[in-house]
Coordinates of C-alpha atoms in Angstrom, one line a residue:
M137 CA 69.6 14.5 43.3
T138 CA 71.4 13.4 40.2
Y139 CA 69.9 15.1 37.1
G140 CA 69.9 13.5 33.7
P141 CA 67.7 12.0 31.0
V142 CA 64.7 9.9 32.2
S143 CA 62.1 8.0 30.3
I144 CA 59.2 10.2 29.2
D145 CA 55.7 8.7 29.7
K146 CA 52.5 9.6 31.4
R147 CA 53.2 10.9 34.9
N148 CA 51.3 11.0 38.2
L149 CA 49.6 14.2 39.3
G150 CA 47.3 13.8 42.3
G151 CA 46.7 10.1 41.6
R152 CA 45.9 10.6 37.9
M153 CA 48.3 9.8 35.1
V154 CA 48.6 12.8 32.8
N155 CA 50.6 13.9 29.8
P156 CA 53.9 15.4 31.0
I157 CA 53.0 18.5 28.9
G158 CA 49.9 20.3 30.1
L159 CA 48.5 23.6 29.1
G160 CA 48.9 26.8 31.1
A161 CA 45.9 29.0 30.5
M162 CA 47.2 32.4 31.4
N163 CA 48.1 33.5 27.8
I164 CA 44.5 33.1 26.6
C165 CA 43.4 36.2 28.4
H166 CA 46.4 38.4 29.4
A167 CA 50.1 38.8 30.2
Y168 CA 52.0 38.3 26.9
G169 CA 50.9 40.5 24.1
A170 CA 47.3 41.2 23.1
P171 CA 45.0 38.3 24.1
P172 CA 43.1 36.4 21.4
E173 CA 39.5 36.9 20.8
P174 CA 37.3 34.8 23.1
D175 CA 36.0 32.6 20.3
Y176 CA 39.6 31.8 19.3
A177 CA 40.6 31.1 22.9
K178 CA 37.7 28.6 23.2
Q179 CA 38.6 27.0 19.9
L180 CA 42.2 26.6 21.2
L181 CA 41.0 25.0 24.5
N182 CA 38.9 22.5 22.6
H183 CA 41.6 21.7 20.2
A184 CA 44.0 21.1 23.1
L185 CA 41.8 18.3 24.3
D186 CA 41.4 17.0 20.8
I187 CA 45.2 16.5 20.3
G188 CA 46.0 15.0 23.7
Y189 CA 46.3 17.7 26.4
D190 CA 44.7 16.3 29.6
H191 CA 45.9 18.8 32.2
I192 CA 44.7 22.4 32.1
D193 CA 46.1 24.9 34.6
T194 CA 44.6 28.3 35.3
A195 CA 44.2 30.8 38.2
R196 CA 41.7 33.4 39.4
I197 CA 44.1 36.3 38.8
Y198 CA 44.5 35.4 35.1
G199 CA 42.5 38.1 33.4
L200 CA 40.8 38.7 36.7
G201 CA 38.6 35.7 36.2
Q202 CA 38.6 35.6 32.4
S203 CA 40.7 32.5 32.1
E204 CA 38.5 30.5 34.4
T205 CA 35.4 31.9 32.6
L206 CA 36.7 30.9 29.2
I207 CA 37.5 27.4 30.4
G208 CA 34.0 27.0 31.9
E209 CA 32.3 28.2 28.8
A210 CA 34.5 26.3 26.3
I211 CA 35.2 22.9 27.8
S212 CA 33.1 22.3 31.0
H213 CA 31.0 19.9 28.9
R214 CA 34.2 17.8 28.4
R215 CA 35.1 17.9 32.1
D216 CA 35.9 14.2 32.3
E217 CA 38.6 14.6 29.7
F218 CA 41.1 16.7 31.6
Y219 CA 42.7 17.3 35.0
L220 CA 41.8 20.8 36.2
A221 CA 44.0 23.0 38.3
S222 CA 43.4 26.5 39.5
K223 CA 44.9 28.9 42.0
T224 CA 44.0 31.5 44.6
G225 CA 45.9 33.9 46.8
I226 CA 46.5 36.8 44.4
F227 CA 43.8 39.5 44.1
F228 CA 43.7 42.9 42.5
E229 CA 42.3 45.5 44.8
N230 CA 42.5 49.3 45.0
G231 CA 44.7 49.5 41.9
G232 CA 47.3 46.9 43.0
R233 CA 48.0 43.2 43.8
V234 CA 47.1 41.9 47.2
I235 CA 48.2 38.5 48.5
D236 CA 45.6 36.9 50.8
C237 CA 45.6 33.2 51.8
S238 CA 43.4 33.5 54.8
P239 CA 40.9 30.7 55.4
E240 CA 38.0 33.0 54.8
R241 CA 39.4 34.3 51.5
I242 CA 40.3 30.8 50.3
R243 CA 36.8 29.6 51.1
G244 CA 35.1 32.2 49.0
A245 CA 37.7 31.9 46.2
I246 CA 37.0 28.2 45.8
E247 CA 33.2 28.8 45.5
E248 CA 33.9 31.5 42.8
S249 CA 36.3 29.3 40.9
L250 CA 33.7 26.5 40.9
R251 CA 31.1 28.9 39.5
L252 CA 33.3 30.4 36.8
L253 CA 34.7 27.0 35.7
K254 CA 31.1 25.6 35.6
T255 CA 32.1 22.5 37.6
D256 CA 31.5 21.1 41.1
F257 CA 35.0 19.7 41.4
I258 CA 38.5 21.1 40.9
D259 CA 41.2 18.4 40.9
L260 CA 44.0 20.6 42.2
Y261 CA 43.8 24.0 43.9
Y262 CA 46.9 26.0 44.6
L263 CA 47.9 28.7 46.9
H264 CA 49.3 31.0 44.1
R265 CA 51.8 32.9 46.4
P266 CA 52.9 32.6 50.0
D267 CA 51.1 34.9 52.5
A268 CA 53.5 36.4 55.1
N269 CA 50.6 37.3 57.3
V270 CA 48.9 33.9 57.5
P271 CA 50.6 30.7 58.8
I272 CA 50.8 28.1 56.0
E273 CA 49.2 25.6 58.4
D274 CA 46.1 27.8 58.6
S275 CA 45.8 28.1 54.8
V276 CA 46.3 24.3 54.3
G277 CA 43.7 23.6 57.0
E278 CA 41.1 25.4 54.9
L279 CA 42.1 23.6 51.8
V280 CA 41.8 20.3 53.6
R281 CA 38.3 21.2 54.6
A282 CA 37.5 21.8 50.9
V283 CA 39.0 18.3 50.1
E284 CA 36.8 16.8 52.8
A285 CA 33.8 18.6 51.3
G286 CA 34.4 17.1 47.9
K287 CA 35.1 20.4 46.3
I288 CA 38.8 19.9 45.4
G289 CA 40.8 16.8 45.0
G290 CA 43.9 18.2 46.7
Y291 CA 46.0 21.3 47.1
G292 CA 49.2 22.6 45.7
L293 CA 51.7 25.4 46.4
S294 CA 53.2 28.0 44.0
E295 CA 56.5 29.9 44.3
M296 CA 57.2 28.6 47.8
D297 CA 60.5 27.4 49.3
A298 CA 61.4 23.9 50.5
V299 CA 60.9 24.7 54.2
T300 CA 57.3 26.0 53.5
V301 CA 56.5 23.0 51.4
A302 CA 57.6 20.7 54.2
R303 CA 55.5 22.6 56.8
A304 CA 52.4 22.4 54.5
H305 CA 53.0 18.7 53.7
A306 CA 53.2 17.9 57.5
V307 CA 49.6 19.2 57.9
H308 CA 48.2 17.3 54.9
P309 CA 50.0 15.7 51.9
C310 CA 50.6 18.3 49.1
I311 CA 49.9 17.1 45.5
A312 CA 52.0 19.6 43.6
V313 CA 54.5 22.4 43.8
Q314 CA 54.6 24.9 40.9
T315 CA 57.5 27.1 40.1
E316 CA 59.2 28.5 37.0
Y317 CA 61.7 26.1 35.6
S318 CA 63.6 26.0 32.3
P319 CA 67.2 25.9 31.0
M320 CA 67.3 29.6 31.8
T321 CA 65.7 29.4 35.3
R322 CA 67.3 26.8 37.6
N323 CA 66.2 28.0 41.0
P324 CA 64.2 24.8 41.8
E325 CA 67.4 22.9 41.6
I326 CA 68.6 24.6 44.8
A327 CA 66.1 22.7 47.1
V328 CA 62.5 22.4 45.9
L329 CA 63.0 19.7 43.3
D330 CA 64.7 17.5 45.8
K331 CA 62.1 18.2 48.5
C332 CA 59.3 17.3 46.1
A333 CA 61.1 14.0 45.2
E334 CA 61.6 13.2 48.9
L335 CA 57.9 13.8 49.8
G336 CA 56.4 12.3 46.7
I337 CA 55.1 15.6 45.3
T338 CA 54.7 16.3 41.6
F339 CA 56.8 19.4 40.5
V340 CA 54.9 21.5 37.9
A341 CA 57.1 23.7 35.8
F342 CA 55.6 26.9 34.6
S343 CA 57.3 29.0 31.8
P344 CA 59.3 26.0 30.6
V345 CA 60.0 27.8 27.3
G346 CA 61.4 30.8 29.1
R347 CA 58.3 33.0 28.8
G348 CA 58.7 32.6 25.0
A349 CA 62.4 33.4 24.8
L350 CA 63.3 29.7 24.1
A351 CA 60.5 29.4 21.6
D352 CA 60.6 32.6 19.5
L353 CA 64.2 33.1 18.6
N354 CA 63.2 36.2 16.6
M355 CA 61.6 37.8 19.6
D356 CA 62.0 41.6 19.9
P357 CA 61.1 42.9 23.4
T358 CA 61.0 46.5 22.1
A359 CA 57.9 45.5 20.2
F360 CA 56.0 44.1 23.3
V361 CA 52.7 45.8 23.9
K362 CA 52.5 48.3 26.7
N363 CA 51.0 45.9 29.3
D364 CA 53.1 42.8 28.4
L365 CA 54.3 41.3 31.7
R366 CA 57.8 40.8 30.3
R367 CA 58.4 44.5 30.2
Q368 CA 58.8 44.2 34.0
L369 CA 61.3 41.3 33.8
P370 CA 65.0 42.2 33.8
R371 CA 66.0 39.4 31.4
F372 CA 63.9 41.0 28.6
S373 CA 65.4 44.5 28.6
G374 CA 68.6 46.4 27.8
A375 CA 72.0 44.8 28.1
E376 CA 70.6 41.7 29.8
W377 CA 68.4 41.0 26.7
E378 CA 71.3 41.5 24.3
A379 CA 73.5 39.1 26.3
N380 CA 70.8 36.5 26.6
R381 CA 69.8 36.6 23.0
A382 CA 73.1 35.2 21.9
L383 CA 72.5 32.2 24.2
Y384 CA 69.1 31.7 22.7
V385 CA 70.5 31.6 19.2
R386 CA 73.0 28.9 20.3
F387 CA 70.1 27.0 22.0
G388 CA 68.2 27.1 18.7
E389 CA 71.1 25.6 16.9
I390 CA 71.2 22.7 19.2
A391 CA 67.5 22.1 18.6
T392 CA 67.9 22.2 14.9
S393 CA 70.8 19.7 15.0
I394 CA 68.5 17.1 16.6
G395 CA 65.4 17.8 14.6
M396 CA 63.4 19.7 17.2
T397 CA 62.1 23.2 17.4
A398 CA 63.6 25.4 20.2
A399 CA 60.3 25.1 22.1
Q400 CA 60.3 21.3 21.8
L401 CA 63.9 21.1 23.1
A402 CA 63.1 23.3 26.1
L403 CA 60.1 21.1 27.0
S404 CA 62.1 17.9 26.5
W405 CA 65.0 19.2 28.6
T406 CA 62.6 20.3 31.4
N407 CA 60.7 17.0 31.6
A408 CA 63.9 15.0 31.3
R409 CA 65.4 16.5 34.4
A410 CA 63.4 14.2 36.7
A411 CA 60.5 11.8 36.6
H412 CA 58.3 13.8 38.9
I413 CA 58.2 16.8 36.7
V414 CA 55.3 17.9 34.4
S415 CA 55.4 21.1 32.4
I416 CA 52.6 23.6 31.5
P417 CA 53.7 25.8 28.6
G418 CA 51.1 28.5 27.8
T419 CA 50.1 29.7 24.4
A420 CA 47.5 31.8 22.7
N421 CA 48.4 30.3 19.3
I422 CA 47.0 27.0 18.0
A423 CA 50.1 26.3 15.9
H424 CA 52.3 26.6 19.0
L425 CA 49.8 24.5 20.9
E426 CA 50.4 21.7 18.4
E427 CA 54.1 22.2 18.3
N428 CA 54.5 21.9 22.1
I429 CA 52.8 18.5 22.4
A430 CA 54.0 17.0 19.1
M431 CA 57.1 15.4 20.6
W432 CA 55.9 15.0 24.2
N433 CA 57.4 11.6 24.7
I434 CA 60.8 12.1 23.0
A435 CA 63.6 11.8 25.5
I436 CA 66.8 13.7 24.6
D437 CA 70.1 12.0 25.2
E438 CA 72.8 12.8 27.7
E439 CA 74.9 14.5 25.1
T440 CA 72.1 16.9 24.2
M441 CA 71.4 17.6 27.9
A442 CA 75.1 18.5 28.4
R443 CA 75.2 20.7 25.3
V444 CA 72.2 22.7 26.6
D445 CA 73.6 22.9 30.1
A446 CA 76.9 24.3 28.7
V447 CA 75.1 27.1 26.8
I448 CA 72.3 28.2 29.2
N449 CA 72.6 27.9 32.9
Q450 CA 72.3 30.0 36.0
E451 CA 75.7 31.5 35.5
T452 CA 75.5 32.3 31.8
I453 CA 72.0 33.9 31.9
A454 CA 71.9 37.7 32.5
G455 CA 69.5 39.4 34.8
E456 CA 67.1 38.4 37.6
R457 CA 63.9 36.6 36.7
Y458 CA 61.7 39.1 38.5
S459 CA 61.9 42.8 39.2
P460 CA 62.3 43.7 42.9
S461 CA 58.6 44.4 43.3
L462 CA 57.5 41.1 41.9
Q463 CA 60.2 39.2 43.8
E464 CA 58.7 40.4 47.1
G465 CA 55.9 37.9 46.8
V466 CA 58.1 34.9 45.9
W467 CA 59.7 32.6 48.5
T468 CA 61.4 30.2 46.1
E469 CA 65.1 29.9 46.9
D470 CA 67.4 32.2 44.8
F471 CA 71.0 31.9 43.7

């Protein structure tokens, strides 16, 4: 694949044209810093629909059901205004994370997601992580039964490699593949982006603003709250953070030079990489919500793409994206 600027417009996701910038709903209940109060989170979700977001992405593991619950309580009455995606496969049991994509577990998870989301239909339902103990064909078979029953519109895969994507797609067409992608995380360029283009699958980029690093240029990881997920990520600690911070400052200077915020440049860069990409930045801040979508259809030029690529790329970024324990559950190709 040849990467470079493409026109930015509504893009296909499971047969529906959506804004190429959707909303990831993890931050409204956990992961990065202290979560907002539920009333504020509900206000944020409604405001998102008001200003043009039409793709909301959540998962059962986000807040152990809190994210799905908030969406159900806040915007289920506006269900026809947005494309809804959720995920299953990661569970918290006996004090730790468990990956289970068995047909029986998928079947029960879908019913629980429908209940919490207060809907009878989920447009896109992902396997959140690969399950080494269950053939992908068996997991997809159960998702197909849910499609046939009218409970989901289609299925997606998250953090899986190109070979697994092809195996799943051979059973039944996959709607979307979701993996981290931003100027600082280029792993999808190894194989998954190309495989999605080949098979007609939408690529959904999570953490397109680098888990906040490409948005908050004054970020101080030493100030993260105790349970902030980024405390487990090598790029946010020690010498790796110090090396990366210098790159982020230069990235911010590029954004300023073209009249964008750093977050807007990160999103424009991600969506400009290929026409089958949509991004789902997450936020728990209404001002950031507005910032992220404000320039959704602005395509940056080739010179700007080249400037970004020269500053931040897989060779200049310091540290792995996951700790060894978190990497165990990820099959995405790695450099």
